[in-house]
Coordinates of C-alpha atoms and ligand atoms in Angstrom, one line a residue:
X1 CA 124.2 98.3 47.6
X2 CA 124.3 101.5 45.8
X3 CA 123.4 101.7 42.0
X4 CA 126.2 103.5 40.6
X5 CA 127.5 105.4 37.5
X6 CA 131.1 105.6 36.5
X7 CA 131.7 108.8 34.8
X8 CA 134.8 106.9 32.9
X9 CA 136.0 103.8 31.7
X10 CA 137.8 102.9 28.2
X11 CA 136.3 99.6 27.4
X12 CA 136.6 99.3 24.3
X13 CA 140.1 100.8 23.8
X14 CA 140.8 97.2 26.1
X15 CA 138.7 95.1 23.7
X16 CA 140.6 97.0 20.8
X17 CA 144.4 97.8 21.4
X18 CA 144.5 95.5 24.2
X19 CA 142.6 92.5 22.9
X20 CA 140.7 91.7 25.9
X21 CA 137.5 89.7 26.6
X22 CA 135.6 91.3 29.1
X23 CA 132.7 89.2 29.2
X24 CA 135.2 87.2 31.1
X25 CA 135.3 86.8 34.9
X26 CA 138.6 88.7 35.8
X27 CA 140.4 85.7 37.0
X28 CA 139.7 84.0 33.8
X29 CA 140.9 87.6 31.8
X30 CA 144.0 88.1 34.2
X31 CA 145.1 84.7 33.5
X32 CA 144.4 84.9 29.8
X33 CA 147.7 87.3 29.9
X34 CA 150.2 85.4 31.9
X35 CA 153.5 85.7 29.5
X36 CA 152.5 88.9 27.6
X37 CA 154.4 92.0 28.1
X38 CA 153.6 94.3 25.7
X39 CA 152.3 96.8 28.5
X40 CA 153.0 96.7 32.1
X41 CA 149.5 96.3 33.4
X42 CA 149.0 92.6 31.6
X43 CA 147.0 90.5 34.1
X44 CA 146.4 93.2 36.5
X45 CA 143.1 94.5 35.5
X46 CA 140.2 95.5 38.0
X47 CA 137.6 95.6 35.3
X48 CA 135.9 93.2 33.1
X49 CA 131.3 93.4 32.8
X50 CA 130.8 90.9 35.5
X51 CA 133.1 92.9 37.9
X52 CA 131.1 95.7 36.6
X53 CA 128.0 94.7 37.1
X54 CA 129.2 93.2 41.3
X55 CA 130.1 97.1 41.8
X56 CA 127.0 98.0 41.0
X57 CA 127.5 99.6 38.1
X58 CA 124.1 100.4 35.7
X59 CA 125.8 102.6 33.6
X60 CA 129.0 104.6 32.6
X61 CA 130.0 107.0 29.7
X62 CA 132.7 104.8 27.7
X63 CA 135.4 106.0 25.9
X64 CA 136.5 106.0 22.1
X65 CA 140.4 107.2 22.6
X66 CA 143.6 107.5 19.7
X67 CA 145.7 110.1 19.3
X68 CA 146.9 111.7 16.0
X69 CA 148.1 115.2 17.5
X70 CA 151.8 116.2 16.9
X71 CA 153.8 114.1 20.3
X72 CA 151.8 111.2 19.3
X73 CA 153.1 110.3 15.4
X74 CA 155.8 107.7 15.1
X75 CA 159.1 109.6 14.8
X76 CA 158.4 111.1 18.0
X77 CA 159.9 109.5 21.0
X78 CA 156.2 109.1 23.0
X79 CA 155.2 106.2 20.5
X80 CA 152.5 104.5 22.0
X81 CA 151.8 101.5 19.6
X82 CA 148.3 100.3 21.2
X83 CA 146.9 104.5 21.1
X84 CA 149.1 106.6 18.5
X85 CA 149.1 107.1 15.2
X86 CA 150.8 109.0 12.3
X87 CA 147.6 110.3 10.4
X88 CA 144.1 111.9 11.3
X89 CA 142.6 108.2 9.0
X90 CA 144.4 106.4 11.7
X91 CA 143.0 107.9 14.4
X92 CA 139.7 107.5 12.6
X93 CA 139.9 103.8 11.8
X94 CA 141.2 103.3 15.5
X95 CA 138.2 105.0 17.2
X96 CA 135.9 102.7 14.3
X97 CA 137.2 99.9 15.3
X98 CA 136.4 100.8 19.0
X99 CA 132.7 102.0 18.0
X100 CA 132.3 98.1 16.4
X101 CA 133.3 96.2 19.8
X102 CA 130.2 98.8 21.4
X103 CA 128.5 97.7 19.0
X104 CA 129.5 94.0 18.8
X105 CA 128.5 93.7 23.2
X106 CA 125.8 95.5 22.3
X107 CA 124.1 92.8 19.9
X108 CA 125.5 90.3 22.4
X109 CA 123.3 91.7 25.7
X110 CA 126.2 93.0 27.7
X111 CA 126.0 96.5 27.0
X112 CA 123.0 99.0 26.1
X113 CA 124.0 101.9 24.4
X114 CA 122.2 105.2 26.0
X115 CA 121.7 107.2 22.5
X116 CA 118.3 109.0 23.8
X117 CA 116.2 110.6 26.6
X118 CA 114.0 108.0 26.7
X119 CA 116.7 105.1 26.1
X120 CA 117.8 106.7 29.5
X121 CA 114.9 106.8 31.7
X122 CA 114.0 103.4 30.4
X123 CA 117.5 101.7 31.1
X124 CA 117.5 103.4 34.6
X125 CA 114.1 102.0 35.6
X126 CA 115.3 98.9 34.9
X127 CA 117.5 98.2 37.5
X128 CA 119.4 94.8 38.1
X129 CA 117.6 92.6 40.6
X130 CA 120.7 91.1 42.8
X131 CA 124.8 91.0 41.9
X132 CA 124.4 88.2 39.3
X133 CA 121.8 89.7 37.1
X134 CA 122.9 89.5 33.6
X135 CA 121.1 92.5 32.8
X136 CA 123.0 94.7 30.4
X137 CA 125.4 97.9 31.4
X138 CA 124.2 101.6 30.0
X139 CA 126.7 103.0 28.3
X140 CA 126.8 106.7 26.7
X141 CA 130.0 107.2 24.4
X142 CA 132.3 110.0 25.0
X143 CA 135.6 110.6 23.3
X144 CA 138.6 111.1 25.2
X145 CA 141.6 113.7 22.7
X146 CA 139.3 114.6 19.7
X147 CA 141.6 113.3 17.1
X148 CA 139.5 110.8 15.3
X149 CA 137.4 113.5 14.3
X150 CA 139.2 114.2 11.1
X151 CA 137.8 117.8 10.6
X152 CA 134.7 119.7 12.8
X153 CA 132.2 119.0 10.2
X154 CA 132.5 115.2 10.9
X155 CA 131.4 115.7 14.0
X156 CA 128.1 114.4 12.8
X157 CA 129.3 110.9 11.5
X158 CA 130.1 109.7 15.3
X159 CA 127.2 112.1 16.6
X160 CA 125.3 109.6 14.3
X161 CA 126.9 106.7 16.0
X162 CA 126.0 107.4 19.4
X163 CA 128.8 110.1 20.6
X164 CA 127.5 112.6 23.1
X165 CA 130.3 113.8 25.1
X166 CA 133.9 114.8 24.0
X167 CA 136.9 115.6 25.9
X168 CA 138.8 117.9 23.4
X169 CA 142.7 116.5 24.5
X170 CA 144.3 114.0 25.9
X171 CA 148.0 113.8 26.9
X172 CA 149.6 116.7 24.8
X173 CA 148.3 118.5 22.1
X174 CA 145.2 117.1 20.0
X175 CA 144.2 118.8 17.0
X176 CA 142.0 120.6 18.7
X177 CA 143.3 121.8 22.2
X178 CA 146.0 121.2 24.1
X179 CA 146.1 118.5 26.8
X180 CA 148.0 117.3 30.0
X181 CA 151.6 118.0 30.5
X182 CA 151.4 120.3 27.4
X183 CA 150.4 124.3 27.6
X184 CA 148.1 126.2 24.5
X185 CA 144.9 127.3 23.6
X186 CA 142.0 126.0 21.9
X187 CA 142.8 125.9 18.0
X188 CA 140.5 127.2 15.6
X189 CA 139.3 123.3 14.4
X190 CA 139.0 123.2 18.3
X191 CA 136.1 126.8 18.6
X192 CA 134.7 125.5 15.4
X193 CA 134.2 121.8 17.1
X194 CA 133.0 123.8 20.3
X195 CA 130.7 125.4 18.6
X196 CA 129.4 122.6 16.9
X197 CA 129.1 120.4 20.4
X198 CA 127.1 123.3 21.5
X199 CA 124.5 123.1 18.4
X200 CA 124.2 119.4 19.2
X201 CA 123.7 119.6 22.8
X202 CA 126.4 117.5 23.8
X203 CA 128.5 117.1 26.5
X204 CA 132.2 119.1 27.3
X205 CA 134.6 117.0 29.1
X206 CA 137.5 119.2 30.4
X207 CA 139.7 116.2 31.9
X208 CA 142.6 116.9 30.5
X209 CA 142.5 120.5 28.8
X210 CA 145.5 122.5 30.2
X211 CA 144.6 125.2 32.0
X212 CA 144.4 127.7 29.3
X213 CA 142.3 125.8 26.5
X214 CA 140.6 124.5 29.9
X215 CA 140.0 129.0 30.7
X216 CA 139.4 129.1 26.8
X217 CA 136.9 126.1 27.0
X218 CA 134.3 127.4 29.5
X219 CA 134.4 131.0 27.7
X220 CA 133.5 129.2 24.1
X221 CA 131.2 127.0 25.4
X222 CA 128.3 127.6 26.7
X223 CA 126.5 124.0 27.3
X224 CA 126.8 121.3 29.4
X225 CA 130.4 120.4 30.8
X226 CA 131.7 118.3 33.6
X227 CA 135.1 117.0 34.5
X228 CA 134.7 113.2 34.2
X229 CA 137.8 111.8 35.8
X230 CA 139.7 114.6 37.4
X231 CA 141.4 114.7 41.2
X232 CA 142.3 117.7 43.1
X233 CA 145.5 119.7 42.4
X234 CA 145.2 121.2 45.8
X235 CA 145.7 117.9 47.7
X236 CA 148.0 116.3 44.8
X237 CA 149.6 118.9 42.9
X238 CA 150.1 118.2 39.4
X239 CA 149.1 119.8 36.4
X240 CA 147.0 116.9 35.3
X241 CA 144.8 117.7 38.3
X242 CA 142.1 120.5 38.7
X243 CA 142.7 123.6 40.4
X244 CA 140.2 125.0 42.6
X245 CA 139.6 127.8 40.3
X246 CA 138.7 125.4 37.6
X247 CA 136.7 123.4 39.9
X248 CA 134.5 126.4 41.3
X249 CA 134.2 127.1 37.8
X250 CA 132.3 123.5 37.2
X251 CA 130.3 123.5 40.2
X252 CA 129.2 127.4 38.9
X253 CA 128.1 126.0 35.7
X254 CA 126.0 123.3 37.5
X255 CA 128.8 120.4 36.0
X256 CA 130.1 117.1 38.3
X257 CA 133.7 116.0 38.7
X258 CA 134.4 112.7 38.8
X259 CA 137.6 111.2 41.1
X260 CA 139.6 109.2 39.5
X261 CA 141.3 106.0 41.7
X262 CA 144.7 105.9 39.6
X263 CA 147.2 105.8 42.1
X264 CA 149.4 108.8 41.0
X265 CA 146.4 111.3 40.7
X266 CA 145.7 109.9 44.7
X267 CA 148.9 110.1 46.1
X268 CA 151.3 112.9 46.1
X269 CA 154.9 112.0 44.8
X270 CA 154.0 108.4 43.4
X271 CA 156.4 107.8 40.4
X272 CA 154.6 105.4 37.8
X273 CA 156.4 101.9 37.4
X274 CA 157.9 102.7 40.6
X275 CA 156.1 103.5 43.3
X276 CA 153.9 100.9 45.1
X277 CA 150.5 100.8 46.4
X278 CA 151.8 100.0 50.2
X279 CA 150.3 103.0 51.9
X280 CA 147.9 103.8 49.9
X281 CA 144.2 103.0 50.3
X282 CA 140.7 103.8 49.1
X283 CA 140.6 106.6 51.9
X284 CA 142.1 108.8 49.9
X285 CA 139.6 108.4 46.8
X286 CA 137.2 109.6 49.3
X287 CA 139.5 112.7 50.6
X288 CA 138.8 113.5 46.9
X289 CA 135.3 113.2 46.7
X290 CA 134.9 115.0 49.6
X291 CA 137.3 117.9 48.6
X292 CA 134.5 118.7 45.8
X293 CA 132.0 118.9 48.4
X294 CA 133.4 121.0 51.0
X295 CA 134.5 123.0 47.4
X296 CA 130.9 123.5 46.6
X297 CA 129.1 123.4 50.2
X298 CA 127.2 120.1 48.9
X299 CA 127.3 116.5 47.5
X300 CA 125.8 118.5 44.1
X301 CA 128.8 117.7 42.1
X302 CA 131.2 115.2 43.3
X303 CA 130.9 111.8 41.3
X304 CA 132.6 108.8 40.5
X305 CA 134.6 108.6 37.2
X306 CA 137.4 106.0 38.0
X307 CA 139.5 105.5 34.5
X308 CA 139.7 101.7 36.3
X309 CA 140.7 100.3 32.8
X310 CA 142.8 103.3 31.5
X311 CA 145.9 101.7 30.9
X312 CA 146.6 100.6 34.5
X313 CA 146.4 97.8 37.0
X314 CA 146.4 96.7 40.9
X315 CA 150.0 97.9 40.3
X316 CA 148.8 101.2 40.1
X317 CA 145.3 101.2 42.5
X318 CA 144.5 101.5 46.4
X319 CA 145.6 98.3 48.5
X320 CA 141.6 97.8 49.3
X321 CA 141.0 98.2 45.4
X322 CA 141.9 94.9 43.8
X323 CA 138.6 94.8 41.5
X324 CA 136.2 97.7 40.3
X325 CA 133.6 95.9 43.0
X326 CA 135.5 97.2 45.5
X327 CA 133.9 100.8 44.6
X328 CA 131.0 99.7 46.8
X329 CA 133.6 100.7 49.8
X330 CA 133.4 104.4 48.5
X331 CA 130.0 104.3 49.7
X332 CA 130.5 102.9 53.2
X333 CA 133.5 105.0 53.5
X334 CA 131.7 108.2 53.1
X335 CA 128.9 106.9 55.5
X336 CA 131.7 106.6 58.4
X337 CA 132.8 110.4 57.7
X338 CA 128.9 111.1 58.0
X339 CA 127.3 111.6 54.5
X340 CA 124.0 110.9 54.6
X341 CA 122.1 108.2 52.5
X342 CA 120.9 110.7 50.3
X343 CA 123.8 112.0 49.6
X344 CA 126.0 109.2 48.7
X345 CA 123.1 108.6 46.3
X346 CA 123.7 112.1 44.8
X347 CA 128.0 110.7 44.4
X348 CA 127.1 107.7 42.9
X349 CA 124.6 108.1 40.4
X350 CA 122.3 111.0 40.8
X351 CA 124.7 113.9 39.5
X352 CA 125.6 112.5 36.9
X353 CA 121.7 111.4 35.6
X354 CA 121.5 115.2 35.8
X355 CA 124.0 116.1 33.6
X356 CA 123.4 113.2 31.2
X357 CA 119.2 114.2 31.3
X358 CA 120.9 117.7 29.8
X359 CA 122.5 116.3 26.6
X360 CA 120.6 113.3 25.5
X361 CA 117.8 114.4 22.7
X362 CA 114.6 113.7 23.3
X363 CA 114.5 110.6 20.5
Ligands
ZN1 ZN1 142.2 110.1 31.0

């Protein structure tokens, strides 16, 4: 088995807005939703700590994710009740209340939350022994859409907290940048929060940043950046996806890209809530992966960043992908097209402990 990291999972917007136990096996979770209906991936999820820990996983940056921008308030039409909110305290309180289930599988042994250097290097030599070790999952916090960041200079109360990576938008526009399906530049809260990052040494997510606050982005900043969950536009056009200008542009600045396994960022011409998974299969997460590498003449930057739990199910994954476990295929997969051991060790955890070893401080 390969030890891997997963550049991006929401957990605890699931525990949050969604209510969800994942200490739970994910029969015992799946079941737990027969009847609701409040979203359309109730009792379809791939992902719960146990799963987690059969993949492989030892660590993954988690999410804190709500939206406050302008499509996201409640007279709009785009109302999402489990992620938007009216005001920048919403927003706040949401992402709070996301920081406190960390917090809350923290104290309980399921998690270990990654704040230093040296919490790093100890949590990686201390590997699980065998798919039923308890042993706790490493999680570094990013923020997906900076919105619960009521103003730059509050940066520092979830810098505080543990937050060391931020992905400036989400869907639309954020406070601070604008996001997927939406078209801007970065806003002056969004150089001032740059800026800011930078001083701190943390990490720039671009998932999500439309192409010009994306072009903006890598101009303002000049640290540490990656793409944590982002497929290729050239083999599934869309503007969610990243160009290969954008993606030279990582791979310059020494950043990873993660693939994504959401069916509609794998497939072209998949329509969500209609579409099914019938033809579609864990191959093509690996066209993706691959599609960095041939980008960049190396397995240097491609990584792993599967948004498994970002408000999706098995209605919306690869046949062959019916838990997060199933990752472990990614690595035999890119065996059979001839990647060598060491590189599949470089996809699934190695580029990103380079990237990570760049932002954490040293206490
Ligand atoms: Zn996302």
């Amino acid at each position: 088995m390969h030890i891997l990291i997963d550049g991006h999972l929401d957990l605890a917007w699931n525990a949050a807005a969604h209510d969800r136990d994942l200490s739970l096996s994910l029969d015992e979770m799946n079941r737990a939703e027969i009847g609701m209906n409040d979203v359309s991936y109730r009792g379809l999820a791939t992902t719960t700590f146990p799963e987690m820990r059969a993949a492989g996983i030892h660590l993954c940056l988690g999410t804190l994710l709500a939206r406050s921008g302008p499509e996201h308030q409640r007279k709009q039409k785009y109302l999402r009740t489990e992620i938007d909110y009216n005001t920048r305290i919403g927003s706040y309180a949401a992402a709070h209340a996301q920081l406190a289930c960390y917090d809350f599988w923290e104290r309980q042994g399921e998690i270990r939350l990654i704040h230093t250097a040296a919490d790093l290097e100890s949590h990686w030599q201390n590997q699980p022994e065998g798919q039923d070790s308890k042993s706790p999952i490493g999680i570094i916090l990013s923020m997906e859409g900076a919105d619960p960041i009521p103003e730059p200079s509050m940066l520092e109360v979830f810098y505080q907290a543990g937050l060391r990576a931020i992905g400036p938008a989400h869907y639309g526009h954020s406070h601070y940048a604008a996001g997927t399906a939406v078209e801007g530049p970065i806003t002056a809260d969004g150089r001032q929060l740059l800026q800011e990052m930078e001083r701190l040494k943390m990490g720039l997510d671009v998932t999500h940043l439309s192409d010009r606050s994306m072009a903006e982005a890598f101009d303002l900043f000049g640290g540490t950046l990656w793409a944590s969950h982002h497929n290729s536009r050239t083999l599934v056009p869309n503007q969610r996806q990243i160009s290969d200008e954008q993606m030279k542009t990582v791979i310059e600045r020494d950043g990873v890209i993660g693939t994504a396994c959401d069916a509609w960022m794998l497939q072209t011409g998949w329509i969500i809530g209609k579409t099914r998974p019938d033809q579609l299969t864990m191959s093509a997460v690996v066209d993706h992966i691959d599609y960095v590498c041939q980008m960049a003449g190396n397995a240097n930057h491609a990584a792993i960043g599967t948004d498994l739990d970002g408000g999706y199910g098995t209605e919306q994954t690869p046949t062959d992908l019916k838990t997060i476990a199933d990752l472990q295929k990614v690595g035999e997969l890119l065996a059979d097209r001839g990647y060598s051991d060491a590189d599949i060790t470089k996809i699934f955890s190695e580029n990103w402990l380079r990237v990570f070893r760049r932002i954490l401080p040293d206490q």
